[in-house]
One Martini backbone bead per residue (centre of mass of N, CA, C, O) as a GRO file, in nm:
protein
  259
    1UNK     BB    1   0.097   0.036   0.022
    2UNK     BB    2   0.072   0.411  -0.070
    3UNK     BB    3  -0.133   0.522   0.108
    4UNK     BB    4  -0.287   0.687   0.375
    5UNK     BB    5  -0.575   0.551   0.306
    6UNK     BB    6  -0.766   0.237   0.348
    7UNK     BB    7  -1.014   0.018   0.216
    8UNK     BB    8  -1.176  -0.312   0.297
    9UNK     BB    9  -1.479  -0.406   0.255
   10UNK     BB   10  -1.667  -0.186   0.364
   11UNK     BB   11  -1.918  -0.242   0.631
   12UNK     BB   12  -2.266  -0.143   0.713
   13UNK     BB   13  -2.539  -0.230   0.930
   14UNK     BB   14  -2.903  -0.161   0.958
   15UNK     BB   15  -3.129  -0.383   1.018
   16UNK     BB   16  -2.997  -0.548   0.755
   17UNK     BB   17  -2.899  -0.283   0.619
   18UNK     BB   18  -2.683  -0.151   0.378
   19UNK     BB   19  -2.511   0.155   0.383
   20UNK     BB   20  -2.234  -0.002   0.348
   21UNK     BB   21  -2.076  -0.189   0.064
   22UNK     BB   22  -1.780  -0.295  -0.022
   23UNK     BB   23  -1.569  -0.057   0.025
   24UNK     BB   24  -1.303   0.072  -0.195
   25UNK     BB   25  -1.052   0.296  -0.086
   26UNK     BB   26  -0.824   0.575  -0.157
   27UNK     BB   27  -0.591   0.796   0.012
   28UNK     BB   28  -0.389   1.048  -0.099
   29UNK     BB   29  -0.128   1.228  -0.051
   30UNK     BB   30  -0.221   1.572  -0.117
   31UNK     BB   31  -0.515   1.553  -0.192
   32UNK     BB   32  -0.830   1.615  -0.361
   33UNK     BB   33  -1.126   1.453  -0.256
   34UNK     BB   34  -1.426   1.316  -0.385
   35UNK     BB   35  -1.772   1.262  -0.263
   36UNK     BB   36  -2.053   1.128  -0.432
   37UNK     BB   37  -2.414   1.158  -0.413
   38UNK     BB   38  -2.704   1.096  -0.311
   39UNK     BB   39  -2.930   1.073  -0.099
   40UNK     BB   40  -2.842   0.768   0.066
   41UNK     BB   41  -2.549   0.662  -0.043
   42UNK     BB   42  -2.323   0.686   0.221
   43UNK     BB   43  -2.127   0.922   0.279
   44UNK     BB   44  -2.149   0.992   0.585
   45UNK     BB   45  -2.112   0.703   0.679
   46UNK     BB   46  -1.825   0.681   0.578
   47UNK     BB   47  -1.710   0.904   0.752
   48UNK     BB   48  -1.794   0.771   1.024
   49UNK     BB   49  -1.607   0.529   0.985
   50UNK     BB   50  -1.327   0.686   0.945
   51UNK     BB   51  -1.386   0.850   1.245
   52UNK     BB   52  -1.548   0.642   1.462
   53UNK     BB   53  -1.859   0.681   1.494
   54UNK     BB   54  -1.856   0.419   1.339
   55UNK     BB   55  -1.876   0.062   1.326
   56UNK     BB   56  -1.790  -0.193   1.153
   57UNK     BB   57  -1.911  -0.497   1.050
   58UNK     BB   58  -1.700  -0.497   0.807
   59UNK     BB   59  -1.379  -0.479   0.745
   60UNK     BB   60  -1.128  -0.218   0.659
   61UNK     BB   61  -0.889   0.026   0.811
   62UNK     BB   62  -0.605   0.192   0.675
   63UNK     BB   63  -0.331   0.368   0.843
   64UNK     BB   64  -0.066   0.587   0.808
   65UNK     BB   65   0.221   0.549   1.032
   66UNK     BB   66   0.462   0.646   0.892
   67UNK     BB   67   0.566   0.319   0.773
   68UNK     BB   68   0.291   0.221   0.888
   69UNK     BB   69   0.000   0.017   0.937
   70UNK     BB   70  -0.321   0.080   1.079
   71UNK     BB   71  -0.601   0.002   1.248
   72UNK     BB   72  -0.930   0.168   1.295
   73UNK     BB   73  -1.076  -0.053   1.414
   74UNK     BB   74  -1.234   0.040   1.723
   75UNK     BB   75  -1.167   0.335   1.730
   76UNK     BB   76  -1.199   0.623   1.872
   77UNK     BB   77  -1.254   0.943   1.775
   78UNK     BB   78  -1.043   1.090   1.959
   79UNK     BB   79  -0.804   0.914   1.865
   80UNK     BB   80  -0.820   0.970   1.564
   81UNK     BB   81  -0.769   1.273   1.591
   82UNK     BB   82  -0.473   1.236   1.717
   83UNK     BB   83  -0.371   1.091   1.435
   84UNK     BB   84  -0.480   1.308   1.195
   85UNK     BB   85  -0.815   1.324   1.194
   86UNK     BB   86  -1.032   1.551   1.053
   87UNK     BB   87  -1.360   1.730   1.097
   88UNK     BB   88  -1.672   1.794   0.963
   89UNK     BB   89  -2.020   1.880   0.949
   90UNK     BB   90  -2.321   1.905   0.808
   91UNK     BB   91  -2.389   2.001   1.088
   92UNK     BB   92  -2.340   2.238   1.291
   93UNK     BB   93  -2.088   2.190   1.584
   94UNK     BB   94  -2.085   2.407   1.791
   95UNK     BB   95  -2.013   2.575   2.087
   96UNK     BB   96  -2.256   2.785   2.194
   97UNK     BB   97  -2.128   2.863   2.496
   98UNK     BB   98  -1.887   2.960   2.326
   99UNK     BB   99  -1.643   3.109   2.195
  100UNK     BB  100  -1.451   3.132   1.930
  101UNK     BB  101  -1.186   3.078   2.080
  102UNK     BB  102  -1.282   2.834   2.257
  103UNK     BB  103  -1.340   2.640   2.021
  104UNK     BB  104  -1.034   2.612   1.951
  105UNK     BB  105  -0.910   2.534   2.227
  106UNK     BB  106  -1.045   2.263   2.257
  107UNK     BB  107  -0.872   2.128   2.034
  108UNK     BB  108  -0.593   2.191   2.151
  109UNK     BB  109  -0.643   2.040   2.426
  110UNK     BB  110  -0.653   1.744   2.302
  111UNK     BB  111  -0.311   1.772   2.246
  112UNK     BB  112  -0.214   1.789   2.529
  113UNK     BB  113   0.069   1.705   2.787
  114UNK     BB  114  -0.021   1.794   3.051
  115UNK     BB  115  -0.055   1.727   3.358
  116UNK     BB  116  -0.291   1.681   3.595
  117UNK     BB  117  -0.140   1.813   3.829
  118UNK     BB  118  -0.087   2.085   3.691
  119UNK     BB  119  -0.387   2.151   3.662
  120UNK     BB  120  -0.486   2.126   3.961
  121UNK     BB  121  -0.237   2.320   4.083
  122UNK     BB  122  -0.151   2.548   3.896
  123UNK     BB  123   0.102   2.535   3.751
  124UNK     BB  124   0.313   2.685   3.537
  125UNK     BB  125   0.245   2.487   3.305
  126UNK     BB  126  -0.050   2.563   3.282
  127UNK     BB  127  -0.015   2.867   3.197
  128UNK     BB  128   0.164   2.811   2.956
  129UNK     BB  129  -0.041   2.643   2.801
  130UNK     BB  130  -0.272   2.849   2.786
  131UNK     BB  131  -0.113   3.067   2.628
  132UNK     BB  132  -0.031   2.893   2.385
  133UNK     BB  133  -0.321   2.827   2.291
  134UNK     BB  134  -0.416   3.115   2.249
  135UNK     BB  135  -0.208   3.192   2.035
  136UNK     BB  136  -0.277   2.969   1.832
  137UNK     BB  137  -0.575   3.042   1.794
  138UNK     BB  138  -0.529   3.335   1.693
  139UNK     BB  139  -0.366   3.261   1.444
  140UNK     BB  140  -0.588   3.101   1.303
  141UNK     BB  141  -0.802   3.326   1.300
  142UNK     BB  142  -0.629   3.525   1.137
  143UNK     BB  143  -0.598   3.364   0.874
  144UNK     BB  144  -0.945   3.361   0.860
  145UNK     BB  145  -1.068   3.645   0.971
  146UNK     BB  146  -1.150   3.598   1.314
  147UNK     BB  147  -0.999   3.762   1.539
  148UNK     BB  148  -1.210   4.006   1.589
  149UNK     BB  149  -1.421   3.752   1.700
  150UNK     BB  150  -1.310   3.582   1.945
  151UNK     BB  151  -1.518   3.699   2.190
  152UNK     BB  152  -1.752   3.590   2.054
  153UNK     BB  153  -2.013   3.425   2.000
  154UNK     BB  154  -2.055   3.171   1.782
  155UNK     BB  155  -2.366   3.247   1.716
  156UNK     BB  156  -2.293   3.544   1.591
  157UNK     BB  157  -2.222   3.428   1.341
  158UNK     BB  158  -2.227   3.378   1.038
  159UNK     BB  159  -2.275   3.108   0.855
  160UNK     BB  160  -2.002   3.108   0.700
  161UNK     BB  161  -1.833   3.151   0.963
  162UNK     BB  162  -1.913   2.889   1.103
  163UNK     BB  163  -1.792   2.706   0.893
  164UNK     BB  164  -1.506   2.819   0.927
  165UNK     BB  165  -1.473   2.750   1.229
  166UNK     BB  166  -1.483   2.445   1.190
  167UNK     BB  167  -1.222   2.433   1.029
  168UNK     BB  168  -1.036   2.559   1.238
  169UNK     BB  169  -1.090   2.347   1.457
  170UNK     BB  170  -0.977   2.110   1.289
  171UNK     BB  171  -0.687   2.238   1.249
  172UNK     BB  172  -0.606   2.236   1.558
  173UNK     BB  173  -0.532   1.914   1.534
  174UNK     BB  174  -0.325   1.867   1.314
  175UNK     BB  175  -0.390   1.737   1.041
  176UNK     BB  176  -0.365   1.518   0.754
  177UNK     BB  177  -0.677   1.479   0.745
  178UNK     BB  178  -0.964   1.645   0.585
  179UNK     BB  179  -1.304   1.630   0.657
  180UNK     BB  180  -1.574   1.747   0.441
  181UNK     BB  181  -1.921   1.805   0.513
  182UNK     BB  182  -2.072   2.004   0.323
  183UNK     BB  183  -1.935   2.310   0.313
  184UNK     BB  184  -2.158   2.455   0.098
  185UNK     BB  185  -2.393   2.456   0.269
  186UNK     BB  186  -2.587   2.750   0.228
  187UNK     BB  187  -2.432   2.877   0.000
  188UNK     BB  188  -2.340   3.099  -0.213
  189UNK     BB  189  -2.166   3.163  -0.492
  190UNK     BB  190  -1.946   3.338  -0.360
  191UNK     BB  191  -1.887   3.154  -0.114
  192UNK     BB  192  -1.805   2.906  -0.285
  193UNK     BB  193  -1.562   3.035  -0.424
  194UNK     BB  194  -1.412   3.098  -0.162
  195UNK     BB  195  -1.395   2.802  -0.069
  196UNK     BB  196  -1.215   2.697  -0.292
  197UNK     BB  197  -0.973   2.874  -0.216
  198UNK     BB  198  -0.949   2.774   0.077
  199UNK     BB  199  -0.891   2.474   0.024
  200UNK     BB  200  -0.631   2.519  -0.131
  201UNK     BB  201  -0.488   2.672   0.096
  202UNK     BB  202  -0.499   2.456   0.311
  203UNK     BB  203  -0.344   2.238   0.163
  204UNK     BB  204  -0.078   2.403   0.127
  205UNK     BB  205  -0.023   2.538   0.417
  206UNK     BB  206  -0.093   2.245   0.581
  207UNK     BB  207  -0.031   1.983   0.436
  208UNK     BB  208  -0.294   1.842   0.305
  209UNK     BB  209  -0.563   1.620   0.306
  210UNK     BB  210  -0.868   1.629   0.111
  211UNK     BB  211  -1.210   1.541   0.199
  212UNK     BB  212  -1.523   1.563   0.010
  213UNK     BB  213  -1.859   1.637   0.056
  214UNK     BB  214  -2.076   1.714  -0.233
  215UNK     BB  215  -2.341   1.875  -0.432
  216UNK     BB  216  -2.159   2.080  -0.567
  217UNK     BB  217  -2.040   2.039  -0.882
  218UNK     BB  218  -1.862   2.287  -0.928
  219UNK     BB  219  -1.678   2.236  -0.690
  220UNK     BB  220  -1.589   1.946  -0.742
  221UNK     BB  221  -1.485   1.987  -1.043
  222UNK     BB  222  -1.289   2.244  -0.956
  223UNK     BB  223  -1.098   2.085  -0.712
  224UNK     BB  224  -1.065   1.798  -0.777
  225UNK     BB  225  -0.873   1.499  -0.866
  226UNK     BB  226  -1.078   1.296  -0.736
  227UNK     BB  227  -1.360   1.051  -0.763
  228UNK     BB  228  -1.630   0.923  -0.576
  229UNK     BB  229  -1.913   0.704  -0.638
  230UNK     BB  230  -2.226   0.664  -0.483
  231UNK     BB  231  -2.466   0.375  -0.457
  232UNK     BB  232  -2.634   0.239  -0.221
  233UNK     BB  233  -2.334   0.198  -0.069
  234UNK     BB  234  -2.188   0.180  -0.341
  235UNK     BB  235  -1.947   0.161  -0.581
  236UNK     BB  236  -1.966   0.306  -0.904
  237UNK     BB  237  -1.718   0.523  -0.924
  238UNK     BB  238  -1.391   0.628  -1.063
  239UNK     BB  239  -1.208   0.947  -1.099
  240UNK     BB  240  -1.186   1.203  -1.270
  241UNK     BB  241  -1.374   1.464  -1.341
  242UNK     BB  242  -1.388   1.398  -1.644
  243UNK     BB  243  -1.465   1.099  -1.618
  244UNK     BB  244  -1.725   1.144  -1.453
  245UNK     BB  245  -1.872   1.337  -1.660
  246UNK     BB  246  -1.838   1.081  -1.889
  247UNK     BB  247  -2.008   0.885  -1.726
  248UNK     BB  248  -2.297   0.727  -1.794
  249UNK     BB  249  -2.388   0.638  -1.506
  250UNK     BB  250  -2.352   0.913  -1.373
  251UNK     BB  251  -2.528   1.083  -1.554
  252UNK     BB  252  -2.789   0.923  -1.498
  253UNK     BB  253  -2.784   0.933  -1.170
  254UNK     BB  254  -2.652   1.254  -1.097
  255UNK     BB  255  -2.621   1.488  -1.347
  256UNK     BB  256  -2.907   1.506  -1.519
  257UNK     BB  257  -2.878   1.295  -1.747
  258UNK     BB  258  -2.841   1.103  -2.035
  259UNK     BB  259  -2.705   0.822  -2.184
   0.00000   0.00000   0.00000
């Protein structure tokens, strides 16, 4: 295997029905990969399997750590996050009772290694850690134009800014792979174009692999290097954007044309 992450016959069933069935994909380091399909195709379920939210009924997930591959099957989501796999969700999941800054600090705190004793006794290490996390969070917010809103409630942000904050929070985990679940949902044409530029920037500046689920075909075809197409939980096709756009089965099933 030469990929960053691979699945082998990945399957999950709910009540005897397969939401994802025998799916084999590979995620290559440094690419922007798209996963498309209609509602109910299994896209978000696949994301949930890869990030530990769901546990597979059968099959495997292999993830490259240094020069070796480890199985992610059975590993909890928080542990998977610390291994370098970050994500956003289809529905915005910010901590509504926390400020913009605090939402980012929560993610930074997940990866700190200061001892429990230092935290409980408020030793100098504790305050040093707190200040370092605050500075790191502010730097991230500054990069994405949210620093001036750091102390505002996260719910006070505009919709597009809340989406952006979710991405910033995921980046705070210092991921190697960033999974974006419908990042353009609810955005207008201008916001979607800005998002395309942002995803490219994130990939380059943070040296990331990006995997996105998206219904906006202009975004998918304009930014991804490869695409997987799911149909009823199974893999229908894979290829470059040009190959997918010219695939008769995909055209018939998803892109609104006739074979």
